Short mmCIF file of C-alpha atoms in Angstrom, two decimals:
data_model
loop_
_atom_site.label_atom_id
_atom_site.label_comp_id
_atom_site.label_asym_id
_atom_site.label_seq_id
_atom_site.Cartn_x
_atom_site.Cartn_y
_atom_site.Cartn_z
CA MET A 1 -27.81 -34.16 -69.55
CA GLU A 2 -24.64 -35.52 -71.11
CA GLU A 3 -21.55 -33.30 -70.87
CA SER A 4 -21.08 -33.22 -74.65
CA LEU A 5 -24.67 -32.06 -75.17
CA LYS A 6 -24.25 -29.34 -72.56
CA GLN A 7 -21.11 -28.11 -74.29
CA ARG A 8 -22.81 -28.13 -77.68
CA LEU A 9 -25.79 -26.17 -76.34
CA ALA A 10 -23.44 -23.65 -74.71
CA MET A 11 -21.77 -23.09 -78.10
CA GLN A 12 -25.18 -22.50 -79.68
CA LEU A 13 -26.05 -19.93 -77.03
CA TYR A 14 -22.79 -18.13 -77.73
CA ASP A 15 -23.24 -18.26 -81.51
CA ILE A 16 -26.72 -16.69 -81.35
CA GLN A 17 -25.36 -13.96 -79.04
CA VAL A 18 -27.20 -15.03 -75.93
CA LEU A 19 -23.85 -15.07 -74.13
CA LYS A 20 -22.06 -11.72 -74.42
CA PHE A 21 -18.68 -10.66 -73.06
CA GLY A 22 -17.32 -7.13 -72.73
CA GLU A 23 -18.48 -4.03 -70.84
CA TYR A 24 -22.14 -4.18 -69.87
CA LYS A 25 -24.37 -2.77 -67.18
CA THR A 26 -27.12 -4.48 -65.27
CA LYS A 27 -30.57 -2.89 -65.09
CA ILE A 28 -29.62 -1.13 -61.82
CA GLY A 29 -26.38 0.29 -63.28
CA LEU A 30 -23.74 -2.17 -62.08
CA ARG A 31 -20.84 -3.08 -64.36
CA THR A 32 -20.52 -6.69 -65.51
CA PRO A 33 -18.06 -8.32 -67.96
CA VAL A 34 -20.57 -11.01 -68.94
CA TYR A 35 -24.20 -10.61 -69.92
CA PHE A 36 -26.81 -13.28 -70.65
CA ASP A 37 -29.52 -12.07 -73.01
CA LEU A 38 -31.75 -15.13 -73.01
CA ARG A 39 -34.61 -13.22 -74.57
CA MET A 40 -32.86 -13.90 -77.88
CA ILE A 41 -33.89 -17.57 -77.77
CA ILE A 42 -37.47 -16.84 -78.82
CA SER A 43 -36.16 -16.32 -82.36
CA TYR A 44 -34.44 -19.73 -82.37
CA PRO A 45 -37.10 -22.43 -81.86
CA ASP A 46 -34.59 -25.28 -81.98
CA VAL A 47 -32.45 -23.76 -79.21
CA MET A 48 -35.50 -22.90 -77.14
CA SER A 49 -36.79 -26.47 -77.46
CA SER A 50 -33.40 -27.88 -76.45
CA LEU A 51 -33.28 -25.66 -73.38
CA ALA A 52 -36.79 -26.65 -72.35
CA LYS A 53 -35.91 -30.36 -72.60
CA ALA A 54 -32.66 -29.82 -70.68
CA LEU A 55 -34.44 -27.95 -67.88
CA TRP A 56 -37.10 -30.64 -67.53
CA ALA A 57 -34.35 -33.26 -67.34
CA LEU A 58 -33.10 -31.58 -64.14
CA ARG A 59 -36.07 -32.91 -62.17
CA ASP A 60 -35.90 -35.93 -59.93
CA PRO A 61 -37.94 -38.62 -61.79
CA GLU A 62 -39.23 -39.93 -58.46
CA GLU A 63 -40.72 -36.56 -57.47
CA SER A 64 -44.06 -35.46 -58.89
CA VAL A 65 -44.46 -31.97 -60.33
CA ASN A 66 -48.06 -30.77 -60.21
CA ARG A 67 -47.54 -27.28 -61.63
CA ILE A 68 -44.83 -25.17 -63.23
CA CYS A 69 -44.53 -21.40 -63.24
CA GLY A 70 -42.14 -19.37 -65.37
CA VAL A 71 -40.71 -16.14 -63.94
CA PRO A 72 -41.88 -13.31 -66.22
CA TYR A 73 -40.96 -12.66 -68.91
CA THR A 74 -37.99 -14.57 -70.38
CA ALA A 75 -38.82 -17.88 -68.73
CA LEU A 76 -42.47 -17.89 -69.85
CA PRO A 77 -41.90 -19.46 -73.31
CA LEU A 78 -39.67 -22.13 -71.74
CA ALA A 79 -42.32 -22.95 -69.15
CA THR A 80 -44.94 -23.08 -71.90
CA LEU A 81 -42.90 -25.61 -73.90
CA ILE A 82 -42.28 -27.75 -70.81
CA ALA A 83 -45.97 -27.69 -69.95
CA ALA A 84 -47.10 -28.58 -73.48
CA HIS A 85 -44.54 -31.35 -74.09
CA ASN A 86 -44.88 -32.99 -70.67
CA ASP A 87 -48.59 -32.48 -69.94
CA VAL A 88 -47.91 -30.45 -66.80
CA PRO A 89 -50.35 -27.63 -65.94
CA MET A 90 -48.76 -24.19 -66.04
CA LEU A 91 -49.34 -21.13 -63.87
CA MET A 92 -48.35 -17.58 -64.74
CA LYS A 93 -47.31 -14.83 -62.33
CA ARG A 94 -48.08 -11.29 -63.39
CA LYS A 95 -45.44 -8.58 -63.17
CA GLU A 96 -48.01 -6.53 -61.34
CA ALA A 97 -51.59 -7.16 -60.31
CA LYS A 98 -54.38 -5.99 -62.58
CA SER A 99 -56.11 -2.83 -61.44
CA TYR A 100 -59.48 -4.28 -62.44
CA GLY A 101 -61.42 -7.55 -62.37
CA THR A 102 -60.03 -10.19 -60.00
CA LYS A 103 -56.72 -8.32 -59.45
CA LYS A 104 -54.96 -11.69 -59.29
CA MET A 105 -51.18 -12.07 -59.25
CA ILE A 106 -51.27 -15.75 -60.28
CA GLU A 107 -53.20 -16.88 -63.35
CA GLY A 108 -54.26 -20.47 -63.99
CA VAL A 109 -55.97 -23.28 -62.14
CA ILE A 110 -54.62 -23.35 -58.58
CA GLU A 111 -54.82 -26.38 -56.35
CA PRO A 112 -53.64 -25.65 -52.79
CA ARG A 113 -50.91 -27.95 -51.43
CA HIS A 114 -49.85 -28.93 -54.94
CA ASN A 115 -46.13 -28.80 -55.73
CA CYS A 116 -45.07 -26.04 -58.15
CA VAL A 117 -41.62 -25.80 -59.76
CA ILE A 118 -40.36 -22.37 -60.81
CA ILE A 119 -38.63 -21.99 -64.19
CA GLU A 120 -36.06 -19.18 -64.49
CA ASP A 121 -33.44 -18.15 -67.04
CA VAL A 122 -30.69 -16.58 -64.90
CA VAL A 123 -30.25 -16.35 -61.11
CA THR A 124 -28.11 -13.55 -59.69
CA SER A 125 -29.51 -12.56 -56.29
CA GLY A 126 -32.56 -14.81 -56.54
CA SER A 127 -34.99 -11.93 -55.92
CA SER A 128 -37.20 -12.66 -58.94
CA VAL A 129 -37.56 -16.31 -57.97
CA LEU A 130 -38.31 -15.31 -54.37
CA GLU A 131 -41.02 -12.87 -55.49
CA THR A 132 -42.59 -15.57 -57.63
CA ALA A 133 -42.36 -18.13 -54.82
CA ASP A 134 -43.93 -15.68 -52.39
CA ALA A 135 -46.92 -15.11 -54.70
CA LEU A 136 -47.35 -18.87 -55.26
CA ARG A 137 -47.08 -19.71 -51.57
CA LYS A 138 -49.72 -17.11 -50.73
CA GLU A 139 -52.06 -19.15 -52.94
CA GLY A 140 -51.34 -22.27 -50.88
CA LEU A 141 -48.91 -23.91 -53.31
CA VAL A 142 -45.76 -25.73 -52.19
CA VAL A 143 -42.57 -24.34 -53.74
CA THR A 144 -39.33 -26.24 -53.11
CA ASP A 145 -37.46 -26.19 -56.44
CA ALA A 146 -36.35 -23.80 -59.16
CA PHE A 147 -35.01 -25.04 -62.51
CA VAL A 148 -32.56 -22.46 -63.87
CA ILE A 149 -30.51 -22.20 -67.07
CA ILE A 150 -27.60 -20.22 -65.60
CA ASP A 151 -26.53 -19.67 -62.00
CA ARG A 152 -24.35 -16.55 -61.97
CA GLU A 153 -22.74 -17.71 -58.69
CA GLN A 154 -23.28 -14.33 -57.01
CA GLY A 155 -25.21 -15.49 -53.97
CA GLY A 156 -28.58 -16.26 -55.50
CA ARG A 157 -28.38 -19.99 -54.84
CA LYS A 158 -27.68 -19.40 -51.15
CA ASN A 159 -30.47 -16.82 -50.87
CA LEU A 160 -32.95 -19.28 -52.36
CA GLU A 161 -31.77 -22.18 -50.21
CA ASN A 162 -32.23 -19.97 -47.14
CA HIS A 163 -35.88 -19.66 -48.14
CA GLY A 164 -36.46 -23.36 -48.73
CA ILE A 165 -35.92 -23.38 -52.50
CA ARG A 166 -33.44 -25.79 -54.06
CA VAL A 167 -31.74 -24.52 -57.22
CA ARG A 168 -31.11 -26.98 -60.05
CA SER A 169 -29.12 -25.19 -62.73
CA LEU A 170 -28.16 -26.32 -66.18
CA TYR A 171 -24.96 -24.24 -66.03
CA THR A 172 -22.95 -22.14 -63.64
CA ILE A 173 -21.13 -19.12 -65.01
CA THR A 174 -17.83 -20.88 -64.30
CA GLN A 175 -18.84 -23.86 -66.42
CA ILE A 176 -19.99 -21.62 -69.26
CA VAL A 177 -16.72 -19.70 -69.52
CA GLN A 178 -14.72 -22.93 -69.21
CA TYR A 179 -16.60 -24.49 -72.15
CA LEU A 180 -16.19 -21.36 -74.27
CA HIS A 181 -12.49 -21.00 -73.45
CA GLU A 182 -11.80 -24.63 -74.30
CA ALA A 183 -13.59 -24.13 -77.63
CA GLY A 184 -11.53 -21.02 -78.42
CA LYS A 185 -14.52 -18.70 -78.25
CA ILE A 186 -13.11 -16.47 -75.49
CA THR A 187 -9.60 -15.65 -74.26
CA ALA A 188 -7.91 -16.51 -70.97
CA GLU A 189 -8.01 -12.77 -70.17
CA THR A 190 -11.81 -12.81 -70.47
CA VAL A 191 -12.00 -15.85 -68.19
CA LYS A 192 -9.89 -14.05 -65.57
CA ASP A 193 -12.01 -10.91 -65.88
CA VAL A 194 -15.14 -12.94 -65.15
CA GLN A 195 -13.48 -14.77 -62.24
CA ASP A 196 -12.29 -11.49 -60.71
CA TYR A 197 -15.78 -10.05 -61.13
CA LEU A 198 -17.38 -13.00 -59.32
CA ALA A 199 -14.89 -12.74 -56.49
CA THR A 200 -15.74 -9.10 -55.77
CA ASN A 201 -19.41 -8.79 -56.74
CA GLN A 202 -21.73 -10.83 -54.56
CA ALA A 203 -25.44 -10.12 -54.15
CA PRO A 204 -26.69 -9.10 -50.69
CA VAL A 205 -28.49 -11.55 -48.46
CA ILE A 206 -32.23 -11.35 -49.09
CA HIS A 207 -34.82 -11.73 -46.33
CA MET A 208 -38.20 -11.83 -47.98
CA GLN A 209 -40.33 -14.83 -47.24
CA GLY A 210 -41.46 -15.28 -43.67
CA SER A 211 -39.96 -13.49 -40.70
CA GLU A 212 -38.70 -10.21 -42.13
CA LEU A 213 -41.64 -9.65 -44.44
CA ASN A 214 -43.87 -10.04 -41.40
CA ASP A 215 -41.52 -7.83 -39.35
CA ARG A 216 -42.17 -4.69 -41.39
CA LEU A 217 -45.91 -5.15 -41.15
CA LYS A 218 -46.05 -6.47 -37.59
CA LEU A 219 -43.30 -4.64 -35.72
CA SER A 220 -44.11 -1.31 -34.10
CA TYR A 221 -42.45 1.89 -35.29
CA GLY A 222 -40.46 1.97 -32.05
CA GLU A 223 -39.15 -1.56 -32.56
CA ARG A 224 -38.24 -0.80 -36.16
CA ALA A 225 -36.35 2.33 -35.10
CA LYS A 226 -33.84 0.03 -33.39
CA LYS A 227 -33.30 -1.97 -36.60
CA THR A 228 -31.93 0.88 -38.73
CA SER A 229 -28.51 2.51 -38.87
CA ASN A 230 -29.90 5.57 -40.67
CA PRO A 231 -30.25 8.30 -37.99
CA LEU A 232 -33.10 10.11 -39.77
CA THR A 233 -35.08 6.89 -40.29
CA SER A 234 -34.71 6.15 -36.59
CA LYS A 235 -35.70 9.71 -35.67
CA LEU A 236 -38.81 9.61 -37.84
CA LEU A 237 -39.97 6.22 -36.54
CA GLU A 238 -39.47 7.29 -32.93
CA LEU A 239 -41.31 10.55 -33.61
CA MET A 240 -44.27 8.67 -35.09
CA GLU A 241 -44.38 6.31 -32.12
CA SER A 242 -44.18 9.04 -29.49
CA LYS A 243 -46.75 11.33 -31.16
CA GLN A 244 -48.97 8.41 -32.18
CA THR A 245 -49.35 9.68 -35.71
CA ASN A 246 -48.51 8.38 -39.16
CA LEU A 247 -49.98 11.38 -40.95
CA CYS A 248 -47.96 13.31 -43.54
CA LEU A 249 -49.67 16.58 -44.47
CA ALA A 250 -49.25 17.83 -48.04
CA ALA A 251 -49.36 21.61 -47.67
CA ASP A 252 -49.75 22.45 -51.36
CA LEU A 253 -50.42 26.12 -50.70
CA THR A 254 -48.92 29.05 -52.57
CA ARG A 255 -48.58 31.67 -49.81
CA THR A 256 -46.14 31.45 -46.90
CA ASP A 257 -48.53 32.88 -44.30
CA ALA A 258 -51.09 30.15 -45.11
CA ILE A 259 -48.47 27.40 -44.82
CA LEU A 260 -47.26 28.74 -41.46
CA ARG A 261 -50.80 29.02 -40.08
CA LEU A 262 -51.51 25.47 -41.26
CA ALA A 263 -48.30 24.20 -39.62
CA ASP A 264 -49.25 25.80 -36.28
CA ALA A 265 -52.81 24.46 -36.45
CA VAL A 266 -52.05 20.81 -37.22
CA GLY A 267 -48.36 20.51 -36.25
CA PRO A 268 -49.03 18.62 -32.99
CA HIS A 269 -50.86 15.90 -34.93
CA ILE A 270 -48.57 15.20 -37.91
CA ALA A 271 -45.26 13.42 -38.39
CA VAL A 272 -44.21 15.21 -41.60
CA LEU A 273 -45.16 18.46 -43.32
CA LYS A 274 -44.65 18.18 -47.07
CA ILE A 275 -44.41 21.22 -49.34
CA HIS A 276 -43.64 22.09 -52.96
CA VAL A 277 -41.32 25.04 -52.54
CA ASN A 278 -41.40 26.04 -56.22
CA ILE A 279 -45.14 26.85 -56.11
CA ILE A 280 -44.74 29.36 -53.27
CA GLU A 281 -45.25 32.89 -54.57
CA ASP A 282 -43.56 34.81 -51.74
CA PHE A 283 -40.72 32.49 -50.68
CA SER A 284 -38.04 34.03 -48.45
CA GLU A 285 -35.33 33.04 -46.00
CA ARG A 286 -37.54 34.33 -43.18
CA PHE A 287 -40.22 31.81 -44.22
CA VAL A 288 -37.67 28.99 -43.92
CA THR A 289 -36.63 30.21 -40.48
CA ARG A 290 -40.22 30.36 -39.23
CA LEU A 291 -41.10 26.98 -40.77
CA LYS A 292 -38.12 25.35 -39.03
CA GLU A 293 -39.21 26.96 -35.75
CA ALA A 294 -42.71 25.47 -36.18
CA ALA A 295 -41.20 22.04 -36.90
CA ARG A 296 -39.09 22.22 -33.72
CA LEU A 297 -42.00 23.49 -31.63
CA HIS A 298 -44.47 20.83 -32.77
CA ASN A 299 -41.93 18.03 -33.39
CA PHE A 300 -42.47 17.17 -37.06
CA LEU A 301 -40.11 16.77 -40.01
CA LEU A 302 -40.03 18.91 -43.15
CA MET A 303 -40.20 17.33 -46.59
CA GLU A 304 -39.58 19.13 -49.88
CA ASP A 305 -41.46 17.13 -52.51
CA CYS A 306 -39.25 18.22 -55.40
CA LYS A 307 -38.92 14.75 -56.98
CA PHE A 308 -35.37 15.31 -58.21
CA GLY A 309 -34.84 13.40 -61.44
CA ASP A 310 -32.03 14.96 -63.48
CA ILE A 311 -28.43 13.79 -63.94
CA GLY A 312 -26.22 13.72 -60.85
CA ASN A 313 -24.41 17.05 -61.17
CA THR A 314 -27.59 18.98 -61.92
CA VAL A 315 -29.39 17.39 -58.99
CA LEU A 316 -26.49 18.25 -56.66
CA LEU A 317 -26.75 21.92 -57.70
CA GLN A 318 -30.54 21.94 -57.39
CA TYR A 319 -30.33 20.43 -53.91
CA ARG A 320 -27.58 22.59 -52.43
CA HIS A 321 -27.65 25.86 -54.34
CA GLY A 322 -30.04 28.25 -56.10
CA LEU A 323 -32.79 30.31 -54.53
CA TYR A 324 -34.17 27.62 -52.23
CA LYS A 325 -31.03 25.93 -50.82
CA ILE A 326 -33.13 22.85 -50.04
CA ALA A 327 -30.37 20.82 -48.39
CA GLU A 328 -30.05 23.43 -45.63
CA TRP A 329 -33.60 23.05 -44.27
CA ALA A 330 -35.47 20.03 -45.67
CA ASP A 331 -35.15 16.91 -43.53
CA LEU A 332 -36.57 14.81 -46.36
CA ILE A 333 -36.79 15.04 -50.13
CA THR A 334 -38.30 12.90 -52.89
CA VAL A 335 -36.37 11.51 -55.86
CA HIS A 336 -37.17 9.86 -59.18
CA LEU A 337 -34.48 7.36 -60.27
CA VAL A 338 -34.92 7.77 -64.02
CA SER A 339 -31.24 8.74 -64.28
CA GLY A 340 -30.09 5.74 -62.22
CA ALA A 341 -28.41 5.18 -58.88
CA SER A 342 -25.93 8.02 -59.49
CA VAL A 343 -28.53 10.57 -58.40
CA VAL A 344 -28.41 9.21 -54.83
CA ASN A 345 -24.61 9.52 -54.79
CA ALA A 346 -24.92 13.10 -56.06
CA LEU A 347 -27.36 13.97 -53.28
CA ARG A 348 -24.96 12.48 -50.75
CA ASP A 349 -22.18 14.71 -52.14
CA GLY A 350 -24.54 17.67 -51.84
CA LEU A 351 -24.70 17.18 -48.08
CA LYS A 352 -21.03 17.96 -47.43
CA GLY A 353 -20.95 20.50 -44.63
CA ILE A 354 -24.53 19.76 -43.55
CA THR A 355 -24.41 18.47 -39.97
CA GLU A 356 -28.10 17.61 -39.47
CA PRO A 357 -29.33 14.20 -40.69
CA ARG A 358 -31.06 14.13 -44.07
CA GLY A 359 -33.08 11.49 -45.89
CA VAL A 360 -34.53 10.58 -49.27
CA PHE A 361 -37.79 8.95 -50.28
CA VAL A 362 -37.45 7.18 -53.64
CA VAL A 363 -40.52 7.34 -55.87
CA ALA A 364 -41.28 3.73 -56.83
CA GLU A 365 -45.00 4.10 -57.60
CA MET A 366 -47.33 7.05 -58.14
CA SER A 367 -51.01 7.44 -57.28
CA SER A 368 -52.05 8.98 -60.61
CA GLN A 369 -53.98 6.93 -63.13
CA GLY A 370 -51.82 5.57 -65.96
CA ALA A 371 -48.52 6.31 -64.17
CA LEU A 372 -45.48 4.70 -65.84
CA THR A 373 -43.82 3.77 -62.53
CA VAL A 374 -44.47 0.05 -63.00
CA GLY A 375 -42.64 -3.15 -63.96
CA ASP A 376 -38.87 -3.02 -64.27
CA TYR A 377 -38.69 0.65 -63.27
CA MET A 378 -40.45 -0.07 -60.01
CA LYS A 379 -38.28 -3.12 -59.26
CA SER A 380 -35.07 -1.21 -60.02
CA ALA A 381 -36.16 1.71 -57.84
CA VAL A 382 -36.76 -0.64 -54.90
CA SER A 383 -33.44 -2.41 -55.44
CA ILE A 384 -31.45 0.84 -55.53
CA ALA A 385 -33.30 2.20 -52.49
CA GLU A 386 -32.54 -0.89 -50.43
CA LYS A 387 -28.85 -0.78 -51.38
CA THR A 388 -28.49 2.88 -50.36
CA SER A 389 -30.39 2.86 -47.07
CA ASP A 390 -27.72 5.02 -45.43
CA LEU A 391 -29.44 7.96 -47.18
CA VAL A 392 -32.70 6.50 -48.47
CA VAL A 393 -35.36 6.49 -45.74
CA GLY A 394 -38.02 4.74 -47.77
CA LEU A 395 -40.24 4.43 -50.82
CA VAL A 396 -43.10 6.46 -52.21
CA CYS A 397 -45.47 3.70 -53.30
CA GLN A 398 -49.00 2.33 -53.41
CA SER A 399 -48.34 -1.29 -52.44
CA ASN A 400 -46.12 -3.40 -50.19
CA LEU A 401 -42.81 -3.29 -52.08
CA SER A 402 -40.09 -3.85 -49.48
CA ALA A 403 -39.61 -6.51 -46.85
CA ARG A 404 -37.10 -4.50 -44.84
CA PRO A 405 -38.18 -3.06 -41.46
CA GLU A 406 -35.91 -0.03 -41.91
CA MET A 407 -37.52 0.90 -45.25
CA LEU A 408 -40.52 3.19 -44.67
CA GLN A 409 -43.34 3.28 -47.19
CA LEU A 410 -44.97 6.63 -47.91
CA THR A 411 -48.32 6.43 -49.68
CA PRO A 412 -49.95 9.51 -51.27
CA GLY A 413 -53.50 9.79 -52.53
CA VAL A 414 -55.34 9.21 -49.22
CA HIS A 415 -58.93 10.32 -48.68
CA LEU A 416 -61.60 9.33 -46.18
CA SER A 417 -63.47 7.67 -49.04
CA SER A 418 -61.95 6.08 -52.16
CA SER A 419 -62.45 8.43 -55.10
CA GLY A 420 -60.68 10.56 -57.70
CA ASP A 421 -60.25 14.24 -58.50
CA GLY A 422 -61.05 14.18 -62.22
CA LEU A 423 -57.40 14.96 -63.06
CA GLY A 424 -56.02 11.43 -62.82
CA GLN A 425 -55.42 11.35 -59.05
CA GLN A 426 -56.79 8.20 -57.44
CA TYR A 427 -57.63 8.16 -53.71
CA ASN A 428 -57.69 5.30 -51.20
CA ASP A 429 -59.15 5.32 -47.69
CA PRO A 430 -56.92 5.29 -44.55
CA GLN A 431 -57.43 1.66 -43.56
CA SER A 432 -56.78 0.29 -47.06
CA VAL A 433 -53.47 2.16 -47.47
CA ILE A 434 -52.16 1.02 -44.08
CA ASN A 435 -53.23 -2.57 -44.81
CA ALA A 436 -51.48 -2.31 -48.19
CA GLY A 437 -48.17 -1.59 -46.43
CA ALA A 438 -48.07 2.18 -45.88
CA ASP A 439 -46.17 3.48 -42.86
CA LEU A 440 -46.85 7.16 -43.60
CA ALA A 441 -50.03 8.29 -45.35
CA VAL A 442 -50.07 11.56 -47.31
CA VAL A 443 -53.21 13.68 -47.04
CA GLY A 444 -53.46 17.01 -48.83
CA ARG A 445 -56.70 18.52 -50.08
CA GLY A 446 -58.73 16.35 -47.70
CA ILE A 447 -57.36 18.65 -44.97
CA THR A 448 -56.35 21.89 -46.67
CA GLU A 449 -59.70 22.25 -48.50
CA SER A 450 -61.92 20.87 -45.73
CA SER A 451 -64.96 22.96 -44.82
CA ALA A 452 -64.70 21.60 -41.26
CA GLY A 453 -61.43 23.41 -40.64
CA TRP A 454 -57.81 22.28 -40.71
CA LEU A 455 -57.55 20.94 -37.17
CA LYS A 456 -60.75 18.89 -37.21
CA ALA A 457 -59.94 17.51 -40.65
CA ALA A 458 -56.44 16.51 -39.52
CA LEU A 459 -57.87 14.68 -36.50
CA ASP A 460 -60.42 12.97 -38.75
CA TYR A 461 -57.51 11.43 -40.67
CA LYS A 462 -55.08 10.94 -37.81
CA GLN A 463 -57.37 8.70 -35.78
CA PRO A 464 -58.33 6.07 -38.45
CA LEU A 465 -54.77 5.96 -39.77
CA TRP A 466 -53.35 5.27 -36.32
CA GLU A 467 -56.06 2.74 -35.50
CA ALA A 468 -55.35 0.88 -38.76
CA TYR A 469 -51.64 0.77 -37.85
CA GLU A 470 -52.39 -0.54 -34.35
CA LYS A 471 -54.56 -3.28 -35.82
CA ARG A 472 -51.73 -4.17 -38.21
CA VAL A 473 -49.21 -4.61 -35.42
CA GLY A 474 -51.71 -6.40 -33.19
CA ARG A 475 -52.20 -3.74 -30.53
CA ARG A 476 -55.88 -3.24 -31.27
CA LYS A 477 -58.49 -5.96 -31.77
CA VAL A 478 -59.92 -6.16 -35.29
#
């Protein structure tokens, strides 16, 4: 594309407020002095058409393109225009798989070994392109190129190149601000602010496709324990390996004597005992003392499933103070990130003076029907969790969301047979949850309400869960 045409198109993007300068925050709460809102282009057909033509012109004329796939959602209309104007079949990646029908992630006519080019609006870390490439490659397609409108120059290009994807961008952020400064649209101070931002805000290296994705699913708990710097993550993984259990028991009982009897009965066979302290009718400090003694005796960790979700200061007070003083006894807690990454920082502040290691499981997905923990919320939760792994032990989720060996996945809603409880809870069997990426499986009523007794029920879950894990890591023949 000619330089003059690129400059003219950049001015159009600025004039329709696609390019914004000032104080903005990214979807995971990071400050940025420049923001690209390319969703605006759908209201400007002429600009959208120009961008589609410019992106298609980035291709090498000597290379054939069999398919194109736009990263959802902003790039979808651009991919549609390219497909329609150039007679190239289009594929579409879903944000999340359907829960019914074929449950496909990629829609369209797929021909294995065909080349597929990814269309994207903005690349920062490259994670969205990598996720799309991973889904396409699983279908047998060849992905070697991504056509991008703007490269933010924050490490995304390098991340993609490391995974065999060449980035062809219409603009870099440096080129954009240079054009706008020369045209008098922005000041020299704004240019410097953007340059300073780029110099100090680089995206982390991403390991997704290939070795590390396979590592989390193929490495043993013991091997993974050596790959984390979080002492509680390492402790939990080593505990699971030594006890040969990946069972987390949800003790949703309302009386302390029942919880303590349950802990003594099944303690030798579980990795984590999970409670909801605010449903206990006779809570006392003596109960905490006895519960900690049971955990030491039977070598399991204690989790308070409070799902903290308020603003930072309130969460800090809830964690450290009040009747329950959770930070003083719970090895693990659960957290919703509806208030953003600041809640993790607040929990870290709440641990001042606590000498024993503590950890957090971030709720990324829930097992209840119609849960709103999907799409951008889920992606943001995973991103924040991975960036704060000094405190975050893992994710509460239903599917394989993280490639990192140090990030444990805790899956609730496990029953010996797939079913539901009539109140929106959906159950999956032990083998399916482990195959879907779970490291720890949460079982509650399947044990606590079993007519066979707590110990027998716990063993009935422990064995198939462990066998499924051993098959996953290749220790046991399928």
